[in-house]
PDB file of C-alpha atoms in Angstrom:
ATOM      1  CA  MET Y  27       0.000   0.000   0.000  1.00  0.00           C
ATOM      2  CA  ARG Y  28       1.420   3.324  -1.025  1.00  0.00           C
ATOM      3  CA  ARG Y  29       0.893   6.520   1.023  1.00  0.00           C
ATOM      4  CA  ALA Y  30       0.152   9.798  -0.618  1.00  0.00           C
ATOM      5  CA  ARG Y  31       3.048  12.200  -0.714  1.00  0.00           C
ATOM      6  CA  GLY Y  32       3.222  14.310   2.488  1.00  0.00           C
ATOM      7  CA  SER Y  33       0.477  12.416   4.305  1.00  0.00           C
ATOM      8  CA  ARG Y  34       2.851  11.324   7.050  1.00  0.00           C
ATOM      9  CA  HIS Y  35       3.509  14.950   8.027  1.00  0.00           C
ATOM     10  CA  ARG Y  36      -0.104  16.034   7.942  1.00  0.00           C
ATOM     11  CA  ALA Y  37      -1.114  13.376  10.434  1.00  0.00           C
ATOM     12  CA  GLY Y  38       1.353  14.731  13.018  1.00  0.00           C
ATOM     13  CA  ARG Y  39       0.425  18.405  12.695  1.00  0.00           C
ATOM     14  CA  PRO Y  40      -2.862  18.355  14.643  1.00  0.00           C
ATOM     15  CA  ALA Y  41      -1.193  16.603  17.585  1.00  0.00           C
ATOM     16  CA  SER Y  42       1.687  19.079  17.670  1.00  0.00           C
ATOM     17  CA  ALA Y  43      -0.742  22.017  17.390  1.00  0.00           C
ATOM     18  CA  VAL Y  44      -2.721  20.670  20.357  1.00  0.00           C
ATOM     19  CA  LEU Y  45       0.479  20.284  22.379  1.00  0.00           C
ATOM     20  CA  ALA Y  46       1.607  23.811  21.495  1.00  0.00           C
ATOM     21  CA  ALA Y  47      -1.786  25.243  22.486  1.00  0.00           C
ATOM     22  CA  ALA Y  48      -1.724  23.332  25.780  1.00  0.00           C
ATOM     23  CA  ALA Y  49       1.777  24.638  26.532  1.00  0.00           C
ATOM     24  CA  LEU Y  50       0.646  28.207  25.811  1.00  0.00           C
ATOM     25  CA  VAL Y  51      -2.381  27.878  28.109  1.00  0.00           C
ATOM     26  CA  ALA Y  52      -0.176  26.426  30.871  1.00  0.00           C
ATOM     27  CA  ALA Y  53       2.338  29.258  30.506  1.00  0.00           C
ATOM     28  CA  LEU Y  54      -0.329  31.957  30.602  1.00  0.00           C
ATOM     29  CA  THR Y  55      -2.047  30.363  33.579  1.00  0.00           C
ATOM     30  CA  ALA Y  56       1.240  30.155  35.500  1.00  0.00           C
ATOM     31  CA  CYS Y  57       1.899  33.868  34.910  1.00  0.00           C
ATOM     32  CA  ASP Y  58      -1.598  35.055  35.805  1.00  0.00           C
ATOM     33  CA  PRO Y  59      -2.482  34.168  39.395  1.00  0.00           C
ATOM     34  CA  HIS Y  60      -6.135  33.996  40.350  1.00  0.00           C
ATOM     35  CA  SER Y  61      -7.334  37.280  41.808  1.00  0.00           C
ATOM     36  CA  VAL Y  62      -9.806  37.381  44.711  1.00  0.00           C
ATOM     37  CA  ALA Y  63     -11.064  40.776  43.506  1.00  0.00           C
ATOM     38  CA  VAL Y  64     -14.569  41.089  42.069  1.00  0.00           C
ATOM     39  CA  ARG Y  65     -13.733  44.369  40.338  1.00  0.00           C
ATOM     40  CA  THR Y  66     -10.441  45.930  39.200  1.00  0.00           C
ATOM     41  CA  TYR Y  67      -9.836  49.353  37.643  1.00  0.00           C
ATOM     42  CA  ASP Y  68      -7.052  51.881  37.110  1.00  0.00           C
ATOM     43  CA  GLY Y  69      -6.796  54.799  39.534  1.00  0.00           C
ATOM     44  CA  PRO Y  70      -7.726  55.323  43.175  1.00  0.00           C
ATOM     45  CA  ALA Y  71     -10.844  53.925  44.833  1.00  0.00           C
ATOM     46  CA  GLU Y  72     -13.854  55.480  43.121  1.00  0.00           C
ATOM     47  CA  ASP Y  73     -16.106  55.612  46.162  1.00  0.00           C
ATOM     48  CA  GLY Y  74     -15.537  54.625  49.718  1.00  0.00           C
ATOM     49  CA  ILE Y  75     -14.445  55.498  53.217  1.00  0.00           C
ATOM     50  CA  ALA Y  76     -10.682  55.770  52.818  1.00  0.00           C
ATOM     51  CA  THR Y  77      -7.801  55.498  55.189  1.00  0.00           C
ATOM     52  CA  PRO Y  78      -4.429  57.216  54.736  1.00  0.00           C
ATOM     53  CA  ALA Y  79      -1.315  55.404  53.569  1.00  0.00           C
ATOM     54  CA  PRO Y  80       0.753  53.740  56.288  1.00  0.00           C
ATOM     55  CA  SER Y  81       3.400  55.878  57.985  1.00  0.00           C
ATOM     56  CA  ASP Y  82       6.231  53.910  56.329  1.00  0.00           C
ATOM     57  CA  ALA Y  83       4.887  54.489  52.787  1.00  0.00           C
ATOM     58  CA  PRO Y  84       6.436  57.239  50.644  1.00  0.00           C
ATOM     59  CA  ALA Y  85       4.291  60.367  50.486  1.00  0.00           C
ATOM     60  CA  GLY Y  86       2.768  61.396  47.190  1.00  0.00           C
ATOM     61  CA  GLN Y  87      -0.053  60.829  44.740  1.00  0.00           C
ATOM     62  CA  PHE Y  88       0.823  57.144  44.292  1.00  0.00           C
ATOM     63  CA  ASP Y  89       0.269  56.026  47.865  1.00  0.00           C
ATOM     64  CA  PRO Y  90      -1.195  52.567  48.488  1.00  0.00           C
ATOM     65  CA  GLY Y  91      -4.392  52.482  50.494  1.00  0.00           C
ATOM     66  CA  VAL Y  92      -7.534  50.645  51.504  1.00  0.00           C
ATOM     67  CA  ALA Y  93     -11.144  51.790  51.825  1.00  0.00           C
ATOM     68  CA  TRP Y  94     -14.536  50.399  52.736  1.00  0.00           C
ATOM     69  CA  VAL Y  95     -16.821  50.268  49.701  1.00  0.00           C
ATOM     70  CA  ASP Y  96     -20.586  49.722  49.464  1.00  0.00           C
ATOM     71  CA  ASP Y  97     -21.220  50.073  53.218  1.00  0.00           C
ATOM     72  CA  GLY Y  98     -18.452  47.620  54.063  1.00  0.00           C
ATOM     73  CA  GLU Y  99     -19.530  44.880  51.666  1.00  0.00           C
ATOM     74  CA  ARG Y 100     -16.181  45.231  49.869  1.00  0.00           C
ATOM     75  CA  ILE Y 101     -12.681  46.490  50.571  1.00  0.00           C
ATOM     76  CA  ALA Y 102     -10.963  48.616  47.918  1.00  0.00           C
ATOM     77  CA  LEU Y 103      -7.215  47.923  47.831  1.00  0.00           C
ATOM     78  CA  THR Y 104      -5.234  50.495  45.826  1.00  0.00           C
ATOM     79  CA  ILE Y 105      -1.638  49.599  44.913  1.00  0.00           C
ATOM     80  CA  PRO Y 106       0.858  51.583  42.820  1.00  0.00           C
ATOM     81  CA  GLY Y 107       2.953  49.829  40.215  1.00  0.00           C
ATOM     82  CA  SER Y 108       3.721  49.227  36.577  1.00  0.00           C
ATOM     83  CA  SER Y 109       0.752  48.835  34.224  1.00  0.00           C
ATOM     84  CA  SER Y 110       2.428  45.828  32.594  1.00  0.00           C
ATOM     85  CA  CYS Y 111       3.266  44.140  35.926  1.00  0.00           C
ATOM     86  CA  PRO Y 112       0.430  45.008  38.324  1.00  0.00           C
ATOM     87  CA  TYR Y 113       0.007  43.558  41.784  1.00  0.00           C
ATOM     88  CA  VAL Y 114      -2.969  41.212  42.146  1.00  0.00           C
ATOM     89  CA  PRO Y 115      -4.631  40.184  45.434  1.00  0.00           C
ATOM     90  CA  THR Y 116      -4.564  36.379  45.530  1.00  0.00           C
ATOM     91  CA  ASP Y 117      -5.734  35.533  49.062  1.00  0.00           C
ATOM     92  CA  ILE Y 118      -7.591  37.161  51.937  1.00  0.00           C
ATOM     93  CA  SER Y 119      -7.987  35.868  55.475  1.00  0.00           C
ATOM     94  CA  VAL Y 120      -9.292  36.978  58.872  1.00  0.00           C
ATOM     95  CA  PRO Y 121      -7.031  35.691  61.679  1.00  0.00           C
ATOM     96  CA  ASP Y 122      -8.932  37.913  64.148  1.00  0.00           C
ATOM     97  CA  PRO Y 123     -12.179  39.953  63.819  1.00  0.00           C
ATOM     98  CA  SER Y 124     -10.090  43.146  63.850  1.00  0.00           C
ATOM     99  CA  ILE Y 125      -7.421  41.974  61.369  1.00  0.00           C
ATOM    100  CA  ILE Y 126      -7.604  41.256  57.638  1.00  0.00           C
ATOM    101  CA  GLU Y 127      -4.584  39.830  55.825  1.00  0.00           C
ATOM    102  CA  ILE Y 128      -4.313  40.210  52.043  1.00  0.00           C
ATOM    103  CA  GLU Y 129      -1.667  38.404  49.987  1.00  0.00           C
ATOM    104  CA  VAL Y 130      -0.600  40.094  46.742  1.00  0.00           C
ATOM    105  CA  VAL Y 131       1.508  38.848  43.825  1.00  0.00           C
ATOM    106  CA  ARG Y 132       3.230  40.939  41.166  1.00  0.00           C
ATOM    107  CA  THR Y 133       2.242  39.708  37.716  1.00  0.00           C
ATOM    108  CA  GLY Y 134       3.693  40.247  34.252  1.00  0.00           C
ATOM    109  CA  GLY Y 135       7.136  38.687  34.312  1.00  0.00           C
ATOM    110  CA  ASP Y 136      10.634  40.129  34.434  1.00  0.00           C
ATOM    111  CA  ALA Y 137      10.372  43.095  32.035  1.00  0.00           C
ATOM    112  CA  CYS Y 138       7.994  45.779  33.310  1.00  0.00           C
ATOM    113  CA  THR Y 139       7.294  49.244  31.944  1.00  0.00           C
ATOM    114  CA  ALA Y 140       8.323  52.204  34.109  1.00  0.00           C
ATOM    115  CA  ASP Y 141       4.885  53.833  34.054  1.00  0.00           C
ATOM    116  CA  LEU Y 142       3.902  54.162  37.704  1.00  0.00           C
ATOM    117  CA  GLY Y 143       0.152  54.167  38.173  1.00  0.00           C
ATOM    118  CA  LEU Y 144      -2.540  53.133  40.624  1.00  0.00           C
ATOM    119  CA  ARG Y 145      -4.697  50.038  40.263  1.00  0.00           C
ATOM    120  CA  THR Y 146      -7.621  49.366  42.598  1.00  0.00           C
ATOM    121  CA  HIS Y 147      -9.024  45.933  43.406  1.00  0.00           C
ATOM    122  CA  GLU Y 148     -12.397  45.585  45.139  1.00  0.00           C
ATOM    123  CA  ILE Y 149     -12.485  42.459  47.301  1.00  0.00           C
ATOM    124  CA  PRO Y 150     -15.553  41.085  49.111  1.00  0.00           C
ATOM    125  CA  THR Y 151     -15.258  41.648  52.857  1.00  0.00           C
ATOM    126  CA  PRO Y 152     -14.696  38.226  54.432  1.00  0.00           C
ATOM    127  CA  ARG Y 153     -16.941  36.737  57.087  1.00  0.00           C
ATOM    128  CA  GLY Y 154     -16.072  37.454  60.707  1.00  0.00           C
ATOM    129  CA  VAL Y 155     -14.770  41.030  60.312  1.00  0.00           C
ATOM    130  CA  ALA Y 156     -15.797  43.416  63.126  1.00  0.00           C
ATOM    131  CA  LYS Y 157     -16.802  46.454  61.068  1.00  0.00           C
ATOM    132  CA  GLY Y 158     -17.991  48.278  64.207  1.00  0.00           C
ATOM    133  CA  ALA Y 159     -14.392  48.742  65.371  1.00  0.00           C
ATOM    134  CA  PRO Y 160     -11.168  49.791  63.640  1.00  0.00           C
ATOM    135  CA  VAL Y 161      -9.892  46.977  61.388  1.00  0.00           C
ATOM    136  CA  ARG Y 162      -6.181  46.568  60.645  1.00  0.00           C
ATOM    137  CA  VAL Y 163      -5.526  45.481  57.058  1.00  0.00           C
ATOM    138  CA  GLU Y 164      -2.132  43.849  56.534  1.00  0.00           C
ATOM    139  CA  VAL Y 165      -1.214  43.805  52.841  1.00  0.00           C
ATOM    140  CA  VAL Y 166       1.790  41.491  52.668  1.00  0.00           C
ATOM    141  CA  GLY Y 167       4.782  43.263  51.143  1.00  0.00           C
ATOM    142  CA  ILE Y 168       2.916  46.583  50.789  1.00  0.00           C
ATOM    143  CA  GLY Y 169       2.054  47.853  54.283  1.00  0.00           C
ATOM    144  CA  ASP Y 170      -0.436  47.914  57.139  1.00  0.00           C
ATOM    145  CA  PHE Y 171      -3.546  50.114  57.130  1.00  0.00           C
ATOM    146  CA  VAL Y 172      -6.403  50.795  59.552  1.00  0.00           C
ATOM    147  CA  LEU Y 173      -9.987  51.012  58.322  1.00  0.00           C
ATOM    148  CA  PRO Y 174     -12.309  53.152  60.473  1.00  0.00           C
ATOM    149  CA  PRO Y 175     -15.383  51.606  62.125  1.00  0.00           C
ATOM    150  CA  ILE Y 176     -18.442  51.870  59.887  1.00  0.00           C
ATOM    151  CA  GLY Y 177     -21.199  50.027  61.716  1.00  0.00           C
ATOM    152  CA  PRO Y 178     -22.132  47.810  64.625  1.00  0.00           C
ATOM    153  CA  SER Y 179     -22.110  44.537  62.730  1.00  0.00           C
ATOM    154  CA  VAL Y 180     -19.735  41.666  62.237  1.00  0.00           C
ATOM    155  CA  THR Y 181     -19.850  40.305  58.700  1.00  0.00           C
ATOM    156  CA  GLY Y 182     -21.296  36.871  58.592  1.00  0.00           C
TER     157      GLY Y 182
END
């Protein structure tokens, strides 16, 4: 039985294309950690009860910060950085009713543009937070902030 010219190569192309696509998806997924934010936008928090930058943060228009949003239903986390390598919140926990810990990861890779800007991530307020008292927000690698009390309730 004689094969048609070039048929051997055509049979292998779909398999190699599938492998290449799978490798691309794996590479993109590895570089783009899952964000816990429900909304992300450029600039400072659009609406909310803000708190000033921590005392150890450099002063200026690109200060990091946190704010209550939507009557405490969400926390707006504003972080300065490169537009091509933004920080992304990947985990949030409540070790104590008056403490929220937020883990962030810088995305984008090794080569980042030098265009400093603000990016805000709105994160659902976790259960067990005592919104009726000051709440310390520890953003790992960025700084510590204190949100003012906004109501008598504990989120649940």
